[in-house]
CSV table of C-alpha atoms in Angstrom, one decimal:
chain,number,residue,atom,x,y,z
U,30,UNK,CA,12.2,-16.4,16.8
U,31,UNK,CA,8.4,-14.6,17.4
U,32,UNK,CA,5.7,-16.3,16.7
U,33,UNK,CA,3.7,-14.9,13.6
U,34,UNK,CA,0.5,-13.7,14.2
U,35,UNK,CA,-2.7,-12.1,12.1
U,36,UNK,CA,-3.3,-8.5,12.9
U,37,UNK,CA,-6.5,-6.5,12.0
U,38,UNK,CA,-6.2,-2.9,12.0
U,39,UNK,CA,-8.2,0.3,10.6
U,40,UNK,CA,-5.8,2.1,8.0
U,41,UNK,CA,-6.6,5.7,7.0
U,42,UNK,CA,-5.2,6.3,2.9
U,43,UNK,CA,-5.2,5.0,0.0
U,44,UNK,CA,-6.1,1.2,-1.4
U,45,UNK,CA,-3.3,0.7,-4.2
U,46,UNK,CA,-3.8,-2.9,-4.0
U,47,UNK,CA,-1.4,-5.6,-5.9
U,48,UNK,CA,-0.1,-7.8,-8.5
U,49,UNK,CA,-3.0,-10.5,-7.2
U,50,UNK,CA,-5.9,-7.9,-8.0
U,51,UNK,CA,-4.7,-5.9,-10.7
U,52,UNK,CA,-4.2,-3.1,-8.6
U,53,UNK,CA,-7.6,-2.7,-8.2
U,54,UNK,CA,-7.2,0.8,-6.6
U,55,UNK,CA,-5.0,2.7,-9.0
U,56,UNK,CA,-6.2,4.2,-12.4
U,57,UNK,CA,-2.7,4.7,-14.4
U,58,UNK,CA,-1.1,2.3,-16.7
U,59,UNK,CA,0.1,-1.3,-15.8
U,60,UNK,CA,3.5,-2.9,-17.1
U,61,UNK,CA,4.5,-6.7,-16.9
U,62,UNK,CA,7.3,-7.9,-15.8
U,63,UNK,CA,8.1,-11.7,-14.9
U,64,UNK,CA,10.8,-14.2,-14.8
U,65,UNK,CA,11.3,-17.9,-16.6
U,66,UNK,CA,8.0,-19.1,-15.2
U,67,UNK,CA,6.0,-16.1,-14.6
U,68,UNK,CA,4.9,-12.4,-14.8
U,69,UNK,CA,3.0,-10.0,-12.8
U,70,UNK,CA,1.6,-6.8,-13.4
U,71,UNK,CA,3.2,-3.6,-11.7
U,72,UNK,CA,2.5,0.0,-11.8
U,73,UNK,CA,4.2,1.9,-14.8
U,74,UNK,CA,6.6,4.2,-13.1
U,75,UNK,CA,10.0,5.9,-13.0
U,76,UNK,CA,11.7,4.8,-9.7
U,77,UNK,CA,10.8,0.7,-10.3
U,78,UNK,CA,13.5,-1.0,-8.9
U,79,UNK,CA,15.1,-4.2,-10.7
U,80,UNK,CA,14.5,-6.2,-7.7
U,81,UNK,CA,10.5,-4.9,-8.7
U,82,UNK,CA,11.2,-6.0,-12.6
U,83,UNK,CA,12.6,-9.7,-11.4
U,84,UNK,CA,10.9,-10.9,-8.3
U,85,UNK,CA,6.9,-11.1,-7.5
U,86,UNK,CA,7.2,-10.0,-3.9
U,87,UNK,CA,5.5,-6.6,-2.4
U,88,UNK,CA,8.3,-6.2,-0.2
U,89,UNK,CA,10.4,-4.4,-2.9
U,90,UNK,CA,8.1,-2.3,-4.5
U,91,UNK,CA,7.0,-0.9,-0.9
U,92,UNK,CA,10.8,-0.3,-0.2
U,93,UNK,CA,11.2,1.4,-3.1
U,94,UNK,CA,7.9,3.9,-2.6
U,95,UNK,CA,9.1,4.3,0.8
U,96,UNK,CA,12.1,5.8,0.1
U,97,UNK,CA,10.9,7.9,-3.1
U,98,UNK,CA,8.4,9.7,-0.4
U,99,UNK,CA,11.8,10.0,2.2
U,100,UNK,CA,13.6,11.6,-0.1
U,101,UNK,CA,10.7,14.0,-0.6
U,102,UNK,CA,9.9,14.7,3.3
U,103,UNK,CA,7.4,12.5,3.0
U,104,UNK,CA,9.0,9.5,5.6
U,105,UNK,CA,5.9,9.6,8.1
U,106,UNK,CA,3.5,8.0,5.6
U,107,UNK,CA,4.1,4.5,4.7
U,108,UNK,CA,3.0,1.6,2.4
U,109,UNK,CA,0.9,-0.7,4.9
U,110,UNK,CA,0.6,-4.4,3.2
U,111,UNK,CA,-2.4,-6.2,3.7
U,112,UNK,CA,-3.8,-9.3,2.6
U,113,UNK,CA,-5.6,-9.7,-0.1
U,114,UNK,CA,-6.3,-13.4,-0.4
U,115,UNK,CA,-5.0,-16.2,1.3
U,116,UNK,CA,-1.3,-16.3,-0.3
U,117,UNK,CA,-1.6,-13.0,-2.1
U,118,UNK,CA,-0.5,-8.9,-0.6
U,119,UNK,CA,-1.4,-5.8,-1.7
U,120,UNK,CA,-0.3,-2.4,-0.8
U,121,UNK,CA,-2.7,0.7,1.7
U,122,UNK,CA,-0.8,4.1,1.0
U,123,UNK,CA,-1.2,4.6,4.7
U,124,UNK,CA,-1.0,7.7,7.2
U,125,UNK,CA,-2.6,6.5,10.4
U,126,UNK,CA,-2.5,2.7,10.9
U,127,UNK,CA,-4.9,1.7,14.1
U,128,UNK,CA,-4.5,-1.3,15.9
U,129,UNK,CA,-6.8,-2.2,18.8
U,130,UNK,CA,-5.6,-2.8,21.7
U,131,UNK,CA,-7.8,-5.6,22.5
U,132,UNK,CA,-11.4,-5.8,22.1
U,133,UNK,CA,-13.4,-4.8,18.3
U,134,UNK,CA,-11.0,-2.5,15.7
U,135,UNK,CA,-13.3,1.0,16.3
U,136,UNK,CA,-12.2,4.5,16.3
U,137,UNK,CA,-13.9,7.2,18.5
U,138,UNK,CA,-15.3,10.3,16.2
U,139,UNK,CA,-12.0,12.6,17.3
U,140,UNK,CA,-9.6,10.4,15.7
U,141,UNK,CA,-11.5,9.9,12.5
U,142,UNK,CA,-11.6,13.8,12.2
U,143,UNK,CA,-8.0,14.3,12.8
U,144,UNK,CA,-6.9,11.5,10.4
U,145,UNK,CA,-8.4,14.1,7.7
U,146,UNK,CA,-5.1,16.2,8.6
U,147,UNK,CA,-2.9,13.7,6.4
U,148,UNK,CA,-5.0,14.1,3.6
U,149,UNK,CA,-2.7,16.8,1.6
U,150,UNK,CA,0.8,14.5,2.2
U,151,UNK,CA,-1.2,11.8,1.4
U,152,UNK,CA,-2.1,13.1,-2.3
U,153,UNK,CA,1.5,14.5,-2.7
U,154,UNK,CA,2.7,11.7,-1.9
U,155,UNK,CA,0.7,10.1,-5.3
U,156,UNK,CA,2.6,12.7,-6.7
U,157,UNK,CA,6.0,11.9,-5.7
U,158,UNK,CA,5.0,8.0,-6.4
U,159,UNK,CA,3.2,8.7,-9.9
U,160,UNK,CA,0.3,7.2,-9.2
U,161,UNK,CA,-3.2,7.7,-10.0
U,162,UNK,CA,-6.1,6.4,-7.6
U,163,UNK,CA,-9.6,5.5,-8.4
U,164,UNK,CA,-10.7,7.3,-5.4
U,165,UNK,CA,-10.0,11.0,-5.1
U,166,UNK,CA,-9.7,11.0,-1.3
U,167,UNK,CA,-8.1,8.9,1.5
U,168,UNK,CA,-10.2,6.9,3.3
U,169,UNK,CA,-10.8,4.7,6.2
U,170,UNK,CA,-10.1,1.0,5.0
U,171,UNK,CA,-10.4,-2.4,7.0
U,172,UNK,CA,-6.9,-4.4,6.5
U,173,UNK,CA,-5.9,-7.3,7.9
U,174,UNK,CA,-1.8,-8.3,7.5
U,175,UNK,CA,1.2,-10.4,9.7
U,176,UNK,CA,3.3,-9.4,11.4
């Protein structure tokens, strides 16, 4: 078994966030759902899952975006998770993911221009998922995840 290591990486889209901050980056409605000893809140839309209505984890409600936004042509974008806090994910609707190679996480001028290419799947894709940002255009976002 790999050994499980923090990554840092520059992530061009859109901050969504997750059940540990509220969602901080979407606009629409909320809905909670929880089990015997708990509840979380999730966004309010039509493709939640019931794995997404009975178990706290962002690894379902990615997997289902993800394949809402295959099934719409979308499959090149992705939901990047990302830490929030120190136990807690949230969710980058993500079209370019850049990792360094070694070294400080920078981008040259050229690939930050380009990134700008994405930025029409990446609202369509808000409107295959439903979703409503606070921001109205992708940006360039810090993350930091495992992998």
């Amino acid at each position: 078994m790999g050994a499980i290591s923090n990554h840092e990486a520059l992530v061009y889209g859109f901050r969504l966030g997750g059940p540990a901050d509220n969602w901080v980056g979407l606009s629409g409605e909320l809905v909670r759902y929880g089990d015997a000893g708990s509840s979380w809140p999730m966004p309010r839309v039509s493709w939640s899952t019931e794995a997404m209505r009975e178990e706290d984890h962002s690894d379902h409600s990615a997997a289902a975006a993800e394949e809402r936004l295959a099934e719409a042509g979308l499959g090149a974008l992705r939901l990047q998770t990302y830490f929030i806090g120190w136990d807690d994910e949230g969710h980058i609707l993500a079209a370019v993911v850049h990792e360094p190679a070694g070294g400080p996480t920078t981008l040259d001028p050229a690939a930050m221009i380009a990134a700008s290419k994405h930025d029409a799947s990446l609202t369509r894709a808000l409107s295959v998922l439903g979703l409503r940002t606070r921001t109205t255009a992708p940006e360039w976002i810090m993350a930091s995840y495992c992998a």
